[in-house]
């Protein structure tokens, strides 16, 4: 019944390590192949942070890879399976190969002032721009048109599934992942007669783009999910909904709104 090439990515908790070794056994005895280089399925074991790491390890192979998250702590936004359901998980993987759900990603391009080659990234949650030591100043362009002069701690652009992460902490809306869009959210904007911003988050559709133009400075900090990239001489950061999507292998995907309720509200009595 073997059928799959599977890569495992786990965090360092004792539970995750145990689950990884148990899964390795289960997969091998059912004739599947563990293949960290060229997998068809990537199983992350841990939390949402672990799935973010797994995504970045395989983000150059999105066309061939489907992801699946096992959570060994609390229920996450990218994790559907519990650590005691491993046999059912292996069984299901082999028999439901066509069941997919996919989520939008964020395409990030950093452009430099000195003519260095642009840097490209994909974000699963969000990308932010801040400054290390001082207030950030930026001009926000929407589709080549100047939209606002921003001054404040920074700006965040999130995906729909990332909308429940950092974006939510800074007052952004929760966006359903069937909406192919990105959300621009302010981090502590300062408003006066010179710097005026819209104040609320804005949701920008697929095919539009956001460009954040930055004045000359040596200490901009650009983050992409859990990574932060210290950058000198950034001229602008350009965001759009990525043409690629992340695919999940999951015939039992939990309804998004139920997940939001369970994560943030809890039991209703
Ligand atoms: P971390 O600092 O270890 O964890 C941040 C928390 O965010 C964890 O509880 C993580 O869940 C949770 N999380 C991650 N993605 C989420 C999502 N899409 N929806 C809801 N919660 C989510 O960092 P990490 O685990 O490497 O994750 C990096 C992410 O942390 C960043 O992309 C950013 O969104 C988020 N973050 C949030 C804040 C904030 O809210 N003030 C500050 C910095 C970073 P697990 O415990 O399951 O991993
Ligand atoms: Mn984490």
mmCIF file of C-alpha atoms in Angstrom, residues 7-244:
data_model
loop_
_atom_site.group_PDB
_atom_site.id
_atom_site.type_symbol
_atom_site.label_atom_id
_atom_site.label_comp_id
_atom_site.label_asym_id
_atom_site.label_seq_id
_atom_site.Cartn_x
_atom_site.Cartn_y
_atom_site.Cartn_z
ATOM 1 C CA UNK A 7 9.409 14.662 4.569
ATOM 2 C CA UNK A 8 9.083 15.336 8.295
ATOM 3 C CA UNK A 9 9.850 18.673 9.962
ATOM 4 C CA UNK A 10 9.512 18.860 13.745
ATOM 5 C CA UNK A 11 10.353 21.254 16.531
ATOM 6 C CA UNK A 12 12.552 20.278 19.470
ATOM 7 C CA UNK A 13 9.895 19.475 22.055
ATOM 8 C CA UNK A 14 10.096 15.935 23.489
ATOM 9 C CA UNK A 15 6.579 15.237 22.270
ATOM 10 C CA UNK A 16 7.334 16.342 18.707
ATOM 11 C CA UNK A 17 10.482 14.242 18.579
ATOM 12 C CA UNK A 18 8.524 11.206 19.782
ATOM 13 C CA UNK A 19 5.766 11.815 17.233
ATOM 14 C CA UNK A 20 8.341 12.173 14.448
ATOM 15 C CA UNK A 21 9.929 8.831 15.252
ATOM 16 C CA UNK A 22 6.545 7.133 15.582
ATOM 17 C CA UNK A 23 5.429 8.573 12.240
ATOM 18 C CA UNK A 24 8.671 7.499 10.579
ATOM 19 C CA UNK A 25 7.994 3.917 11.696
ATOM 20 C CA UNK A 26 4.350 3.961 10.665
ATOM 21 C CA UNK A 27 5.150 5.379 7.239
ATOM 22 C CA UNK A 28 7.961 2.911 6.583
ATOM 23 C CA UNK A 29 6.077 -0.184 7.704
ATOM 24 C CA UNK A 30 3.259 0.776 5.372
ATOM 25 C CA UNK A 31 5.742 0.992 2.512
ATOM 26 C CA UNK A 32 6.048 4.746 2.179
ATOM 27 C CA UNK A 33 9.368 6.460 1.675
ATOM 28 C CA UNK A 34 10.888 9.128 3.866
ATOM 29 C CA UNK A 35 12.427 11.604 1.463
ATOM 30 C CA UNK A 36 13.609 14.925 2.894
ATOM 31 C CA UNK A 37 14.944 16.098 -0.484
ATOM 32 C CA UNK A 38 12.104 15.462 -2.869
ATOM 33 C CA UNK A 39 8.876 14.892 -0.974
ATOM 34 C CA UNK A 40 5.318 14.912 -2.234
ATOM 35 C CA UNK A 41 4.027 15.472 1.301
ATOM 36 C CA UNK A 42 5.645 17.562 4.037
ATOM 37 C CA UNK A 43 4.398 16.795 7.528
ATOM 38 C CA UNK A 44 5.192 19.392 10.171
ATOM 39 C CA UNK A 45 5.053 18.316 13.798
ATOM 40 C CA UNK A 46 4.786 21.013 16.454
ATOM 41 C CA UNK A 47 2.881 24.282 16.148
ATOM 42 C CA UNK A 48 2.123 26.926 13.562
ATOM 43 C CA UNK A 49 5.699 28.157 13.921
ATOM 44 C CA UNK A 50 6.912 24.702 12.895
ATOM 45 C CA UNK A 51 4.709 24.757 9.831
ATOM 46 C CA UNK A 52 6.104 28.180 8.934
ATOM 47 C CA UNK A 53 9.610 26.688 9.071
ATOM 48 C CA UNK A 54 8.528 23.713 6.978
ATOM 49 C CA UNK A 55 6.987 26.064 4.438
ATOM 50 C CA UNK A 56 10.231 27.996 4.078
ATOM 51 C CA UNK A 57 12.273 24.806 3.697
ATOM 52 C CA UNK A 58 10.132 23.709 0.745
ATOM 53 C CA UNK A 59 8.836 26.996 -0.644
ATOM 54 C CA UNK A 60 10.819 26.467 -3.852
ATOM 55 C CA UNK A 61 8.909 23.218 -4.490
ATOM 56 C CA UNK A 62 5.335 24.333 -3.926
ATOM 57 C CA UNK A 63 4.110 22.760 -7.133
ATOM 58 C CA UNK A 64 5.068 19.278 -6.061
ATOM 59 C CA UNK A 65 4.491 19.517 -2.320
ATOM 60 C CA UNK A 66 1.401 19.324 -0.146
ATOM 61 C CA UNK A 67 1.665 20.175 3.538
ATOM 62 C CA UNK A 68 0.069 18.686 6.597
ATOM 63 C CA UNK A 69 0.362 19.854 10.198
ATOM 64 C CA UNK A 70 0.296 17.698 13.330
ATOM 65 C CA UNK A 71 0.029 19.732 16.504
ATOM 66 C CA UNK A 72 1.742 18.608 19.660
ATOM 67 C CA UNK A 73 0.711 21.676 21.666
ATOM 68 C CA UNK A 74 -2.441 23.716 21.212
ATOM 69 C CA UNK A 75 -4.604 23.696 18.076
ATOM 70 C CA UNK A 76 -3.035 25.878 15.434
ATOM 71 C CA UNK A 77 -4.155 27.589 12.266
ATOM 72 C CA UNK A 78 -2.100 25.369 10.006
ATOM 73 C CA UNK A 79 -2.318 22.167 12.051
ATOM 74 C CA UNK A 80 -5.266 19.797 11.760
ATOM 75 C CA UNK A 81 -4.086 16.541 13.243
ATOM 76 C CA UNK A 82 -3.564 15.489 16.818
ATOM 77 C CA UNK A 83 -0.531 13.514 17.902
ATOM 78 C CA UNK A 84 -2.649 10.458 18.863
ATOM 79 C CA UNK A 85 -4.223 10.078 15.416
ATOM 80 C CA UNK A 86 -1.123 9.055 13.502
ATOM 81 C CA UNK A 87 -2.374 5.703 12.175
ATOM 82 C CA UNK A 88 -5.518 7.289 10.813
ATOM 83 C CA UNK A 89 -3.385 10.048 9.327
ATOM 84 C CA UNK A 90 -1.146 7.626 7.401
ATOM 85 C CA UNK A 91 -4.178 5.667 6.232
ATOM 86 C CA UNK A 92 -5.925 8.807 5.040
ATOM 87 C CA UNK A 93 -2.872 10.163 3.263
ATOM 88 C CA UNK A 94 -2.655 7.050 1.119
ATOM 89 C CA UNK A 95 -6.321 6.965 0.206
ATOM 90 C CA UNK A 96 -7.238 10.600 -0.242
ATOM 91 C CA UNK A 97 -4.492 11.886 -2.450
ATOM 92 C CA UNK A 98 -6.713 14.264 -4.347
ATOM 93 C CA UNK A 99 -8.128 16.109 -1.367
ATOM 94 C CA UNK A 100 -6.571 19.546 -1.244
ATOM 95 C CA UNK A 101 -7.141 22.931 0.173
ATOM 96 C CA UNK A 102 -4.960 25.857 -0.854
ATOM 97 C CA UNK A 103 -4.278 29.262 0.664
ATOM 98 C CA UNK A 104 -2.953 32.518 -0.811
ATOM 99 C CA UNK A 105 0.636 33.615 -0.202
ATOM 100 C CA UNK A 106 2.341 37.003 -0.222
ATOM 101 C CA UNK A 107 5.006 37.869 -2.773
ATOM 102 C CA UNK A 108 7.674 40.208 -1.384
ATOM 103 C CA UNK A 109 10.304 42.050 -3.411
ATOM 104 C CA UNK A 110 12.953 44.222 -1.754
ATOM 105 C CA UNK A 111 14.509 46.803 -4.066
ATOM 106 C CA UNK A 112 17.760 48.586 -3.308
ATOM 107 C CA UNK A 113 18.991 52.088 -3.826
ATOM 108 C CA UNK A 114 22.462 51.081 -4.976
ATOM 109 C CA UNK A 115 21.403 48.884 -7.880
ATOM 110 C CA UNK A 116 21.956 45.576 -6.069
ATOM 111 C CA UNK A 117 19.738 42.761 -7.399
ATOM 112 C CA UNK A 118 16.206 42.684 -5.954
ATOM 113 C CA UNK A 119 15.487 40.098 -3.295
ATOM 114 C CA UNK A 120 12.373 37.928 -3.604
ATOM 115 C CA UNK A 121 10.541 36.144 -0.808
ATOM 116 C CA UNK A 122 7.269 34.340 -0.238
ATOM 117 C CA UNK A 123 5.461 34.844 3.057
ATOM 118 C CA UNK A 124 2.880 32.518 4.517
ATOM 119 C CA UNK A 125 1.869 34.826 7.405
ATOM 120 C CA UNK A 126 3.124 38.344 6.783
ATOM 121 C CA UNK A 127 5.935 40.723 6.013
ATOM 122 C CA UNK A 128 6.604 43.829 8.068
ATOM 123 C CA UNK A 129 8.841 46.868 7.672
ATOM 124 C CA UNK A 130 10.188 48.674 10.721
ATOM 125 C CA UNK A 131 13.237 50.629 11.714
ATOM 126 C CA UNK A 132 15.636 49.543 14.367
ATOM 127 C CA UNK A 133 16.290 52.798 16.153
ATOM 128 C CA UNK A 134 13.888 55.473 15.022
ATOM 129 C CA UNK A 135 10.454 56.180 13.686
ATOM 130 C CA UNK A 136 9.807 54.765 10.258
ATOM 131 C CA UNK A 137 8.823 57.139 7.502
ATOM 132 C CA UNK A 138 7.437 55.824 4.232
ATOM 133 C CA UNK A 139 5.338 56.678 1.221
ATOM 134 C CA UNK A 140 2.662 54.118 0.545
ATOM 135 C CA UNK A 141 1.778 53.589 -3.099
ATOM 136 C CA UNK A 142 -1.181 51.539 -4.302
ATOM 137 C CA UNK A 143 -0.777 50.524 -7.932
ATOM 138 C CA UNK A 144 1.764 53.262 -8.691
ATOM 139 C CA UNK A 145 -0.362 55.977 -7.145
ATOM 140 C CA UNK A 146 0.687 57.706 -3.923
ATOM 141 C CA UNK A 147 -1.847 56.777 -1.248
ATOM 142 C CA UNK A 148 -0.435 58.203 1.995
ATOM 143 C CA UNK A 149 2.619 59.501 3.855
ATOM 144 C CA UNK A 150 3.218 57.126 6.754
ATOM 145 C CA UNK A 151 5.089 57.849 9.966
ATOM 146 C CA UNK A 152 5.062 55.417 12.874
ATOM 147 C CA UNK A 153 6.505 52.138 14.116
ATOM 148 C CA UNK A 154 5.973 50.271 10.884
ATOM 149 C CA UNK A 155 3.685 48.567 8.412
ATOM 150 C CA UNK A 156 2.545 44.977 8.069
ATOM 151 C CA UNK A 157 1.199 43.200 5.006
ATOM 152 C CA UNK A 158 -0.433 39.873 5.791
ATOM 153 C CA UNK A 159 -1.958 36.945 3.970
ATOM 154 C CA UNK A 160 -5.477 35.757 4.854
ATOM 155 C CA UNK A 161 -4.139 32.890 7.008
ATOM 156 C CA UNK A 162 -1.580 35.251 8.511
ATOM 157 C CA UNK A 163 -4.356 37.667 9.447
ATOM 158 C CA UNK A 164 -4.849 35.823 12.761
ATOM 159 C CA UNK A 165 -1.162 36.176 13.683
ATOM 160 C CA UNK A 166 0.762 39.456 14.061
ATOM 161 C CA UNK A 167 -1.818 41.315 11.965
ATOM 162 C CA UNK A 168 -4.499 40.609 14.551
ATOM 163 C CA UNK A 169 -2.321 41.843 17.413
ATOM 164 C CA UNK A 170 -1.966 45.229 15.709
ATOM 165 C CA UNK A 171 -5.696 45.599 15.139
ATOM 166 C CA UNK A 172 -6.098 44.119 11.666
ATOM 167 C CA UNK A 173 -9.171 42.199 10.573
ATOM 168 C CA UNK A 174 -9.441 38.427 10.323
ATOM 169 C CA UNK A 175 -9.725 37.531 6.655
ATOM 170 C CA UNK A 176 -11.183 34.271 5.350
ATOM 171 C CA UNK A 177 -8.557 32.389 3.295
ATOM 172 C CA UNK A 178 -10.917 31.909 0.362
ATOM 173 C CA UNK A 179 -10.444 35.646 -0.263
ATOM 174 C CA UNK A 180 -7.417 36.088 -2.498
ATOM 175 C CA UNK A 181 -6.105 39.304 -1.035
ATOM 176 C CA UNK A 182 -3.504 40.893 1.219
ATOM 177 C CA UNK A 183 -4.064 43.199 4.161
ATOM 178 C CA UNK A 184 -2.031 46.331 4.912
ATOM 179 C CA UNK A 185 -2.084 47.193 8.622
ATOM 180 C CA UNK A 186 -0.415 50.115 10.398
ATOM 181 C CA UNK A 187 1.785 49.690 13.437
ATOM 182 C CA UNK A 188 1.323 52.731 15.686
ATOM 183 C CA UNK A 189 0.937 55.407 13.032
ATOM 184 C CA UNK A 190 1.479 58.998 13.976
ATOM 185 C CA UNK A 191 -1.023 61.403 12.476
ATOM 186 C CA UNK A 192 -0.625 65.134 12.047
ATOM 187 C CA UNK A 193 -0.907 67.633 9.233
ATOM 188 C CA UNK A 194 2.088 66.284 7.363
ATOM 189 C CA UNK A 195 1.699 62.578 7.927
ATOM 190 C CA UNK A 196 -1.849 61.458 7.410
ATOM 191 C CA UNK A 197 -2.827 57.841 7.068
ATOM 192 C CA UNK A 198 -6.122 56.102 6.536
ATOM 193 C CA UNK A 199 -5.917 54.641 10.051
ATOM 194 C CA UNK A 200 -7.703 51.370 9.408
ATOM 195 C CA UNK A 201 -6.411 48.240 7.702
ATOM 196 C CA UNK A 202 -7.027 48.025 4.000
ATOM 197 C CA UNK A 203 -7.620 44.815 2.052
ATOM 198 C CA UNK A 204 -6.011 44.831 -1.371
ATOM 199 C CA UNK A 205 -7.128 42.365 -4.064
ATOM 200 C CA UNK A 206 -5.146 40.012 -6.216
ATOM 201 C CA UNK A 207 -3.608 41.813 -9.233
ATOM 202 C CA UNK A 208 -3.181 45.084 -7.308
ATOM 203 C CA UNK A 209 0.115 45.846 -5.642
ATOM 204 C CA UNK A 210 1.429 47.814 -2.702
ATOM 205 C CA UNK A 211 4.752 49.594 -2.816
ATOM 206 C CA UNK A 212 6.314 51.039 0.312
ATOM 207 C CA UNK A 213 8.966 53.609 -0.665
ATOM 208 C CA UNK A 214 11.534 54.341 2.008
ATOM 209 C CA UNK A 215 13.869 57.301 2.456
ATOM 210 C CA UNK A 216 17.576 56.685 2.675
ATOM 211 C CA UNK A 217 18.448 54.894 5.906
ATOM 212 C CA UNK A 218 20.792 52.202 7.158
ATOM 213 C CA UNK A 219 18.554 50.527 9.701
ATOM 214 C CA UNK A 220 15.388 49.264 8.058
ATOM 215 C CA UNK A 221 14.208 45.908 9.245
ATOM 216 C CA UNK A 222 12.150 43.796 6.875
ATOM 217 C CA UNK A 223 10.546 40.658 8.297
ATOM 218 C CA UNK A 224 9.153 37.723 6.356
ATOM 219 C CA UNK A 225 7.271 35.381 8.709
ATOM 220 C CA UNK A 226 9.749 34.342 11.420
ATOM 221 C CA UNK A 227 12.769 35.726 9.565
ATOM 222 C CA UNK A 228 14.086 39.218 9.913
ATOM 223 C CA UNK A 229 16.328 40.772 7.381
ATOM 224 C CA UNK A 230 18.400 43.739 8.469
ATOM 225 C CA UNK A 231 18.678 45.915 5.418
ATOM 226 C CA UNK A 232 20.725 48.925 4.486
ATOM 227 C CA UNK A 233 19.791 51.006 1.471
ATOM 228 C CA UNK A 234 16.329 49.611 0.831
ATOM 229 C CA UNK A 235 14.580 51.805 -1.728
ATOM 230 C CA UNK A 236 11.198 50.117 -1.605
ATOM 231 C CA UNK A 237 9.374 46.952 -0.743
ATOM 232 C CA UNK A 238 6.827 45.713 -3.203
ATOM 233 C CA UNK A 239 3.955 43.420 -2.227
ATOM 234 C CA UNK A 240 1.364 41.498 -4.192
ATOM 235 C CA UNK A 241 -0.733 38.358 -3.806
ATOM 236 C CA UNK A 242 1.625 35.638 -5.021
ATOM 237 C CA UNK A 243 0.807 33.628 -8.124
ATOM 238 C CA UNK A 244 1.717 30.497 -6.113
#
